[in-house]
Each structure stands twice: as structure tokens, then as C-alpha cells.
Amino acid sequence: MTTTTHAITRGPLRHLGPFQVSPIGLGCMNLSHAYGAPPSAEQARALLHQALDEGCTLFDTAALYGFGANESLVGPSLKPFRQRLTLCSKGGMAGVTGADGNTTRVIDGRPEALRRNCEDSLRRLGTDVIDLYYLHRWDKRVPIEDSVGEMARLVAEGKVRALGLSEVSAATLRRAHAVHPIAALQSEYSLWTRNPEIAVLQTCRELGVAFVAFRPGCSPC
């Protein structure tokens, strides 16, 4: 374990797959999505830059957040500092615009959908590669092996450096990890939700998968 410290955490860096990151990362969802009206683009950029200044090196976004708007904000804002940070995004759950012109959230884990999500994310983020790419939610109509298999091909093509999963069980994690090494599992772990303690945390330890907690405070949302 490295002893490097940053002001934002006052603690050692953490291993996240092939990366070393600040113990506290910035979830960027609220800059474009959920929890009331988002801040202005200027305020959002200032917050992202302040996080960098305070030592944060882990930034997390997703195709879903703002139906792409979050990636379009985060990518250009952080592009001048790209080599200083670990950039995470997610696919398999995104906004789809129907014939009526309305955009709704759709979970789609088919290989072709994941590839399309990744290509769209790369374009919006303005980067050649996503450091850590998560399956945002498991589409249970599609075997996890098929979804992760396509994500593994994205790694082989150099579009993604490492793979993650979000909100899956220990059993599903094991199945996915057998297809391609999973670097991280992201799940809610808070005063409100302790479910990862049932089996997920122990499975992460056994497989060498980093556990990334979101909503670490008490939140019923």
C-alpha cells in the first residue's frame, strides 16, 4: 500500500484495478441529474476543478446522467488534466428517445447496445479510452456472460482499460469475473443500506475486486 496522501482524504491512495486513486472520488451525477435543479455549467466546472485541486483523482459519470449531458460536461472540463485522473463511466442503462420524442431510461445489456453506449460515451467525453467502464445495471434478459464478453472486447480494442459492475450480487460477480477480470464493483453502502455485507464484500476480497461505495452517507433515495 502506497503512503502517498492528498488533502481531500488525508489517507493513502487505493488500488482500483490497474489504477491508484484517491480514497474519495467524485460522483458527478448531481451536476446534471437528480436531486433538484443542477448547477450552471460554470459552477459545475468550478466544482470539478476544485476537486482536482484538493487531490481527487477518481471521477465517475455515466451515459444515463442527464441522458448524456453529464459526460458532455465532465469530459471537456477535465480534458486538460486527463493524465492526472482516473475517468469512469457506465453503459447498459441510458436514455432512449422514442417515436414520440420523449427520452426515457432503458436498461439494455445486449452486446450491440453496450458497444453503442461506449462509443457514444467516448465521443461525449472527448477521450480515446475510458479508464474504468461499468455495466450500470445487469439486464437480466441477457446472460451476464454475454454483456461482459462484449465489454471485454472493448478492452481488447483499447477503448476501455478496465471493467466494473454496478449493483450485482456476489454470484453474478463470480460469473462475470470468470469471463474477464472485474476491477471494481460499485454499490450503495451507507447507514441506510448494508446489503453488501451479506456476501458481496467477502467475494470482492476473495477475487481481488475493489469495492466502490456510493451514497456513503445516510440516504433513502
PDB file of C-alpha atoms in Angstrom:
ATOM      1  CA  MET A   1       0.000   0.000   0.000  1.00  0.00           C
ATOM      2  CA  THR A   2       1.403   3.352  -1.013  1.00  0.00           C
ATOM      3  CA  THR A   3       1.748   6.085   1.583  1.00  0.00           C
ATOM      4  CA  THR A   4       1.093   8.987  -0.783  1.00  0.00           C
ATOM      5  CA  THR A   5      -1.513  11.340   0.674  1.00  0.00           C
ATOM      6  CA  HIS A   6      -3.817  14.026  -0.660  1.00  0.00           C
ATOM      7  CA  ALA A   7      -5.551  16.902   1.123  1.00  0.00           C
ATOM      8  CA  ILE A   8      -9.017  15.700   0.216  1.00  0.00           C
ATOM      9  CA  THR A   9      -8.560  12.385   2.003  1.00  0.00           C
ATOM     10  CA  ARG A  10      -5.588  12.634   4.360  1.00  0.00           C
ATOM     11  CA  GLY A  11      -5.001   8.973   3.652  1.00  0.00           C
ATOM     12  CA  PRO A  12      -3.239   6.546   1.330  1.00  0.00           C
ATOM     13  CA  LEU A  13      -4.209   6.013  -2.271  1.00  0.00           C
ATOM     14  CA  ARG A  14      -6.344   2.976  -3.059  1.00  0.00           C
ATOM     15  CA  HIS A  15      -5.832   0.284  -5.681  1.00  0.00           C
ATOM     16  CA  LEU A  16      -8.659   0.228  -8.217  1.00  0.00           C
ATOM     17  CA  GLY A  17      -7.758  -2.412 -10.776  1.00  0.00           C
ATOM     18  CA  PRO A  18      -4.598  -1.149 -12.502  1.00  0.00           C
ATOM     19  CA  PHE A  19      -5.061   2.356 -11.086  1.00  0.00           C
ATOM     20  CA  GLN A  20      -4.163   4.108  -7.855  1.00  0.00           C
ATOM     21  CA  VAL A  21      -6.811   6.632  -6.891  1.00  0.00           C
ATOM     22  CA  SER A  22      -7.773   8.973  -4.104  1.00  0.00           C
ATOM     23  CA  PRO A  23      -9.827   7.232  -1.382  1.00  0.00           C
ATOM     24  CA  ILE A  24     -12.671   9.658  -2.023  1.00  0.00           C
ATOM     25  CA  GLY A  25     -13.840  10.013  -5.604  1.00  0.00           C
ATOM     26  CA  LEU A  26     -16.302  12.467  -7.091  1.00  0.00           C
ATOM     27  CA  GLY A  27     -19.608  11.095  -8.318  1.00  0.00           C
ATOM     28  CA  CYS A  28     -20.626  13.598 -10.972  1.00  0.00           C
ATOM     29  CA  MET A  29     -24.291  12.630 -11.323  1.00  0.00           C
ATOM     30  CA  ASN A  30     -25.690  15.578  -9.387  1.00  0.00           C
ATOM     31  CA  LEU A  31     -24.122  18.047 -11.796  1.00  0.00           C
ATOM     32  CA  SER A  32     -26.683  17.045 -14.419  1.00  0.00           C
ATOM     33  CA  HIS A  33     -29.197  14.618 -12.971  1.00  0.00           C
ATOM     34  CA  ALA A  34     -31.452  14.024  -9.954  1.00  0.00           C
ATOM     35  CA  TYR A  35     -31.710  15.783  -6.583  1.00  0.00           C
ATOM     36  CA  GLY A  36     -33.247  19.018  -7.838  1.00  0.00           C
ATOM     37  CA  ALA A  37     -32.079  21.605 -10.342  1.00  0.00           C
ATOM     38  CA  PRO A  38     -28.458  21.117 -11.442  1.00  0.00           C
ATOM     39  CA  PRO A  39     -25.883  23.899 -11.076  1.00  0.00           C
ATOM     40  CA  SER A  40     -24.896  26.060 -14.004  1.00  0.00           C
ATOM     41  CA  ALA A  41     -22.181  24.756 -16.328  1.00  0.00           C
ATOM     42  CA  GLU A  42     -19.815  27.372 -14.931  1.00  0.00           C
ATOM     43  CA  GLN A  43     -20.483  26.283 -11.345  1.00  0.00           C
ATOM     44  CA  ALA A  44     -20.113  22.618 -12.307  1.00  0.00           C
ATOM     45  CA  ARG A  45     -16.755  23.199 -13.978  1.00  0.00           C
ATOM     46  CA  ALA A  46     -15.562  25.125 -10.940  1.00  0.00           C
ATOM     47  CA  LEU A  47     -16.536  22.242  -8.678  1.00  0.00           C
ATOM     48  CA  LEU A  48     -14.717  19.692 -10.874  1.00  0.00           C
ATOM     49  CA  HIS A  49     -11.573  21.803 -10.875  1.00  0.00           C
ATOM     50  CA  GLN A  50     -11.771  22.360  -7.124  1.00  0.00           C
ATOM     51  CA  ALA A  51     -11.993  18.603  -6.589  1.00  0.00           C
ATOM     52  CA  LEU A  52      -8.830  18.174  -8.654  1.00  0.00           C
ATOM     53  CA  ASP A  53      -7.081  20.913  -6.682  1.00  0.00           C
ATOM     54  CA  GLU A  54      -7.974  19.155  -3.432  1.00  0.00           C
ATOM     55  CA  GLY A  55      -6.474  15.866  -4.574  1.00  0.00           C
ATOM     56  CA  CYS A  56      -9.389  13.947  -6.036  1.00  0.00           C
ATOM     57  CA  THR A  57      -8.217  11.717  -8.886  1.00  0.00           C
ATOM     58  CA  LEU A  58     -11.314   9.499  -9.350  1.00  0.00           C
ATOM     59  CA  PHE A  59     -14.235  10.911 -11.346  1.00  0.00           C
ATOM     60  CA  ASP A  60     -17.396   8.918 -12.040  1.00  0.00           C
ATOM     61  CA  THR A  61     -20.039   9.634 -14.665  1.00  0.00           C
ATOM     62  CA  ALA A  62     -22.443   7.598 -16.834  1.00  0.00           C
ATOM     63  CA  ALA A  63     -24.339   7.619 -20.098  1.00  0.00           C
ATOM     64  CA  LEU A  64     -27.561   7.823 -18.087  1.00  0.00           C
ATOM     65  CA  TYR A  65     -26.773  11.001 -16.159  1.00  0.00           C
ATOM     66  CA  GLY A  66     -28.629  13.812 -17.851  1.00  0.00           C
ATOM     67  CA  PHE A  67     -29.082  11.444 -20.804  1.00  0.00           C
ATOM     68  CA  GLY A  68     -25.508  12.170 -21.890  1.00  0.00           C
ATOM     69  CA  ALA A  69     -25.286  15.753 -20.664  1.00  0.00           C
ATOM     70  CA  ASN A  70     -23.086  14.807 -17.714  1.00  0.00           C
ATOM     71  CA  GLU A  71     -20.441  13.179 -19.899  1.00  0.00           C
ATOM     72  CA  SER A  72     -20.561  16.184 -22.243  1.00  0.00           C
ATOM     73  CA  LEU A  73     -19.855  18.409 -19.230  1.00  0.00           C
ATOM     74  CA  VAL A  74     -17.298  16.268 -17.383  1.00  0.00           C
ATOM     75  CA  GLY A  75     -15.166  15.254 -20.362  1.00  0.00           C
ATOM     76  CA  PRO A  76     -14.313  18.711 -21.743  1.00  0.00           C
ATOM     77  CA  SER A  77     -13.962  20.174 -18.234  1.00  0.00           C
ATOM     78  CA  LEU A  78     -11.350  17.594 -17.251  1.00  0.00           C
ATOM     79  CA  LYS A  79      -9.667  17.091 -20.631  1.00  0.00           C
ATOM     80  CA  PRO A  80      -6.711  19.419 -19.885  1.00  0.00           C
ATOM     81  CA  PHE A  81      -5.960  17.293 -16.808  1.00  0.00           C
ATOM     82  CA  ARG A  82      -6.718  13.882 -18.344  1.00  0.00           C
ATOM     83  CA  GLN A  83      -3.367  12.321 -17.404  1.00  0.00           C
ATOM     84  CA  ARG A  84      -3.873  13.224 -13.726  1.00  0.00           C
ATOM     85  CA  LEU A  85      -7.105  11.353 -13.167  1.00  0.00           C
ATOM     86  CA  THR A  86      -8.965   8.069 -13.495  1.00  0.00           C
ATOM     87  CA  LEU A  87     -12.124   8.551 -15.550  1.00  0.00           C
ATOM     88  CA  CYS A  88     -15.040   6.160 -15.038  1.00  0.00           C
ATOM     89  CA  SER A  89     -18.264   5.851 -16.949  1.00  0.00           C
ATOM     90  CA  LYS A  90     -21.082   3.328 -17.305  1.00  0.00           C
ATOM     91  CA  GLY A  91     -23.168   1.730 -20.024  1.00  0.00           C
ATOM     92  CA  GLY A  92     -26.068  -0.665 -20.246  1.00  0.00           C
ATOM     93  CA  MET A  93     -28.528   1.906 -18.944  1.00  0.00           C
ATOM     94  CA  ALA A  94     -29.060   5.044 -20.995  1.00  0.00           C
ATOM     95  CA  GLY A  95     -31.625   7.423 -22.362  1.00  0.00           C
ATOM     96  CA  VAL A  96     -33.504   6.259 -25.439  1.00  0.00           C
ATOM     97  CA  THR A  97     -35.673   8.646 -27.441  1.00  0.00           C
ATOM     98  CA  GLY A  98     -38.908   7.141 -28.705  1.00  0.00           C
ATOM     99  CA  ALA A  99     -41.073   7.973 -31.697  1.00  0.00           C
ATOM    100  CA  ASP A 100     -42.979  10.471 -29.542  1.00  0.00           C
ATOM    101  CA  GLY A 101     -39.795  12.454 -28.934  1.00  0.00           C
ATOM    102  CA  ASN A 102     -39.636  11.604 -25.231  1.00  0.00           C
ATOM    103  CA  THR A 103     -36.407  10.220 -23.786  1.00  0.00           C
ATOM    104  CA  THR A 104     -36.694   7.527 -21.138  1.00  0.00           C
ATOM    105  CA  ARG A 105     -34.312   5.364 -19.152  1.00  0.00           C
ATOM    106  CA  VAL A 106     -33.751   1.950 -20.714  1.00  0.00           C
ATOM    107  CA  ILE A 107     -31.712  -0.944 -19.318  1.00  0.00           C
ATOM    108  CA  ASP A 108     -30.177  -2.808 -22.263  1.00  0.00           C
ATOM    109  CA  GLY A 109     -27.302  -5.227 -21.777  1.00  0.00           C
ATOM    110  CA  ARG A 110     -27.198  -6.610 -25.299  1.00  0.00           C
ATOM    111  CA  PRO A 111     -23.698  -6.548 -26.818  1.00  0.00           C
ATOM    112  CA  GLU A 112     -24.734  -4.154 -29.581  1.00  0.00           C
ATOM    113  CA  ALA A 113     -26.283  -1.753 -27.067  1.00  0.00           C
ATOM    114  CA  LEU A 114     -23.208  -1.778 -24.831  1.00  0.00           C
ATOM    115  CA  ARG A 115     -20.945  -1.096 -27.785  1.00  0.00           C
ATOM    116  CA  ARG A 116     -23.173   1.787 -28.881  1.00  0.00           C
ATOM    117  CA  ASN A 117     -23.230   3.190 -25.331  1.00  0.00           C
ATOM    118  CA  CYS A 118     -19.439   3.029 -25.133  1.00  0.00           C
ATOM    119  CA  GLU A 119     -18.910   4.703 -28.496  1.00  0.00           C
ATOM    120  CA  ASP A 120     -21.339   7.466 -27.529  1.00  0.00           C
ATOM    121  CA  SER A 121     -19.589   7.941 -24.184  1.00  0.00           C
ATOM    122  CA  LEU A 122     -16.159   8.175 -25.787  1.00  0.00           C
ATOM    123  CA  ARG A 123     -17.451  10.846 -28.147  1.00  0.00           C
ATOM    124  CA  ARG A 124     -19.145  12.900 -25.416  1.00  0.00           C
ATOM    125  CA  LEU A 125     -16.185  12.611 -23.054  1.00  0.00           C
ATOM    126  CA  GLY A 126     -13.759  13.616 -25.791  1.00  0.00           C
ATOM    127  CA  THR A 127     -11.326  10.830 -24.937  1.00  0.00           C
ATOM    128  CA  ASP A 128      -9.844   7.842 -26.750  1.00  0.00           C
ATOM    129  CA  VAL A 129     -10.231   5.497 -23.802  1.00  0.00           C
ATOM    130  CA  ILE A 130     -12.366   5.172 -20.667  1.00  0.00           C
ATOM    131  CA  ASP A 131     -10.255   4.059 -17.724  1.00  0.00           C
ATOM    132  CA  LEU A 132     -12.958   2.096 -15.891  1.00  0.00           C
ATOM    133  CA  TYR A 133     -16.169   1.138 -17.669  1.00  0.00           C
ATOM    134  CA  TYR A 134     -19.032  -0.227 -15.597  1.00  0.00           C
ATOM    135  CA  LEU A 135     -22.104  -2.201 -16.540  1.00  0.00           C
ATOM    136  CA  HIS A 136     -24.537   0.225 -14.930  1.00  0.00           C
ATOM    137  CA  ARG A 137     -27.210  -2.399 -14.303  1.00  0.00           C
ATOM    138  CA  TRP A 138     -27.434  -6.048 -15.256  1.00  0.00           C
ATOM    139  CA  ASP A 139     -30.125  -6.587 -17.879  1.00  0.00           C
ATOM    140  CA  LYS A 140     -31.465  -9.930 -16.687  1.00  0.00           C
ATOM    141  CA  ARG A 141     -32.825 -10.712 -20.139  1.00  0.00           C
ATOM    142  CA  VAL A 142     -29.196 -11.067 -21.246  1.00  0.00           C
ATOM    143  CA  PRO A 143     -26.730 -13.519 -19.644  1.00  0.00           C
ATOM    144  CA  ILE A 144     -24.113 -11.593 -17.722  1.00  0.00           C
ATOM    145  CA  GLU A 145     -21.500 -13.548 -19.654  1.00  0.00           C
ATOM    146  CA  ASP A 146     -22.739 -12.014 -22.930  1.00  0.00           C
ATOM    147  CA  SER A 147     -22.673  -8.458 -21.606  1.00  0.00           C
ATOM    148  CA  VAL A 148     -19.246  -8.782 -20.006  1.00  0.00           C
ATOM    149  CA  GLY A 149     -17.950 -10.627 -23.052  1.00  0.00           C
ATOM    150  CA  GLU A 150     -18.703  -7.613 -25.235  1.00  0.00           C
ATOM    151  CA  MET A 151     -17.162  -5.290 -22.669  1.00  0.00           C
ATOM    152  CA  ALA A 152     -14.047  -7.478 -22.731  1.00  0.00           C
ATOM    153  CA  ARG A 153     -13.858  -6.926 -26.488  1.00  0.00           C
ATOM    154  CA  LEU A 154     -13.916  -3.187 -25.846  1.00  0.00           C
ATOM    155  CA  VAL A 155     -10.881  -3.683 -23.602  1.00  0.00           C
ATOM    156  CA  ALA A 156      -9.124  -5.716 -26.294  1.00  0.00           C
ATOM    157  CA  GLU A 157      -9.783  -2.909 -28.784  1.00  0.00           C
ATOM    158  CA  GLY A 158      -8.235  -0.306 -26.470  1.00  0.00           C
ATOM    159  CA  LYS A 159     -11.463   1.629 -25.915  1.00  0.00           C
ATOM    160  CA  VAL A 160     -11.655   0.689 -22.232  1.00  0.00           C
ATOM    161  CA  ARG A 161      -8.856  -0.084 -19.787  1.00  0.00           C
ATOM    162  CA  ALA A 162     -10.709  -1.974 -17.031  1.00  0.00           C
ATOM    163  CA  LEU A 163     -14.195  -3.291 -16.326  1.00  0.00           C
ATOM    164  CA  GLY A 164     -16.612  -2.807 -13.456  1.00  0.00           C
ATOM    165  CA  LEU A 165     -20.114  -3.813 -12.430  1.00  0.00           C
ATOM    166  CA  SER A 166     -22.757  -1.876 -10.537  1.00  0.00           C
ATOM    167  CA  GLU A 167     -25.332  -3.277  -8.125  1.00  0.00           C
ATOM    168  CA  VAL A 168     -24.930  -7.012  -8.716  1.00  0.00           C
ATOM    169  CA  SER A 169     -24.920  -9.977  -6.351  1.00  0.00           C
ATOM    170  CA  ALA A 170     -21.894 -11.983  -5.284  1.00  0.00           C
ATOM    171  CA  ALA A 171     -22.973 -14.851  -7.537  1.00  0.00           C
ATOM    172  CA  THR A 172     -23.270 -12.570 -10.572  1.00  0.00           C
ATOM    173  CA  LEU A 173     -19.887 -11.046  -9.799  1.00  0.00           C
ATOM    174  CA  ARG A 174     -18.316 -14.508  -9.827  1.00  0.00           C
ATOM    175  CA  ARG A 175     -19.898 -15.344 -13.183  1.00  0.00           C
ATOM    176  CA  ALA A 176     -18.719 -12.067 -14.706  1.00  0.00           C
ATOM    177  CA  HIS A 177     -15.218 -12.380 -13.283  1.00  0.00           C
ATOM    178  CA  ALA A 178     -14.875 -15.806 -14.915  1.00  0.00           C
ATOM    179  CA  VAL A 179     -15.327 -14.134 -18.321  1.00  0.00           C
ATOM    180  CA  HIS A 180     -12.984 -11.179 -17.759  1.00  0.00           C
ATOM    181  CA  PRO A 181     -11.296  -9.796 -14.628  1.00  0.00           C
ATOM    182  CA  ILE A 182     -13.581  -7.313 -12.892  1.00  0.00           C
ATOM    183  CA  ALA A 183     -11.636  -4.416 -11.407  1.00  0.00           C
ATOM    184  CA  ALA A 184     -14.424  -2.871  -9.335  1.00  0.00           C
ATOM    185  CA  LEU A 185     -17.935  -3.405  -8.072  1.00  0.00           C
ATOM    186  CA  GLN A 186     -19.907  -0.265  -7.326  1.00  0.00           C
ATOM    187  CA  SER A 187     -22.871  -0.431  -4.994  1.00  0.00           C
ATOM    188  CA  GLU A 188     -24.698   1.611  -2.425  1.00  0.00           C
ATOM    189  CA  TYR A 189     -23.199   1.093   1.029  1.00  0.00           C
ATOM    190  CA  SER A 190     -24.450   3.503   3.629  1.00  0.00           C
ATOM    191  CA  LEU A 191     -26.098   3.879   7.009  1.00  0.00           C
ATOM    192  CA  TRP A 192     -29.327   3.152   5.150  1.00  0.00           C
ATOM    193  CA  THR A 193     -28.171   0.158   3.112  1.00  0.00           C
ATOM    194  CA  ARG A 194     -25.860  -2.564   4.457  1.00  0.00           C
ATOM    195  CA  ASN A 195     -26.643  -5.236   1.856  1.00  0.00           C
ATOM    196  CA  PRO A 196     -23.034  -5.578   0.604  1.00  0.00           C
ATOM    197  CA  GLU A 197     -22.145  -7.086   3.994  1.00  0.00           C
ATOM    198  CA  ILE A 198     -24.235 -10.182   3.213  1.00  0.00           C
ATOM    199  CA  ALA A 199     -21.824 -11.638   0.638  1.00  0.00           C
ATOM    200  CA  VAL A 200     -20.540  -9.016  -1.788  1.00  0.00           C
ATOM    201  CA  LEU A 201     -17.719  -7.593   0.337  1.00  0.00           C
ATOM    202  CA  GLN A 202     -16.291 -11.032   1.081  1.00  0.00           C
ATOM    203  CA  THR A 203     -16.496 -12.045  -2.576  1.00  0.00           C
ATOM    204  CA  CYS A 204     -14.692  -8.867  -3.579  1.00  0.00           C
ATOM    205  CA  ARG A 205     -11.922  -9.745  -1.122  1.00  0.00           C
ATOM    206  CA  GLU A 206     -11.643 -13.278  -2.491  1.00  0.00           C
ATOM    207  CA  LEU A 207     -11.481 -12.165  -6.126  1.00  0.00           C
ATOM    208  CA  GLY A 208      -9.356  -9.053  -5.617  1.00  0.00           C
ATOM    209  CA  VAL A 209     -12.143  -6.747  -6.783  1.00  0.00           C
ATOM    210  CA  ALA A 210     -12.215  -3.193  -5.431  1.00  0.00           C
ATOM    211  CA  PHE A 211     -15.490  -2.213  -3.777  1.00  0.00           C
ATOM    212  CA  VAL A 212     -16.590   1.334  -4.628  1.00  0.00           C
ATOM    213  CA  ALA A 213     -19.272   2.603  -2.262  1.00  0.00           C
ATOM    214  CA  PHE A 214     -21.695   5.254  -3.387  1.00  0.00           C
ATOM    215  CA  ARG A 215     -24.019   7.269  -1.149  1.00  0.00           C
ATOM    216  CA  PRO A 216     -21.775   6.536   1.848  1.00  0.00           C
ATOM    217  CA  GLY A 217     -23.928   8.870   3.958  1.00  0.00           C
ATOM    218  CA  CYS A 218     -27.455   8.032   5.098  1.00  0.00           C
ATOM    219  CA  SER A 219     -29.720   8.296   2.066  1.00  0.00           C
ATOM    220  CA  PRO A 220     -33.085   6.674   1.367  1.00  0.00           C
ATOM    221  CA  CYS A 221     -33.017   7.689  -2.327  1.00  0.00           C
TER     222      CYS A 221
END
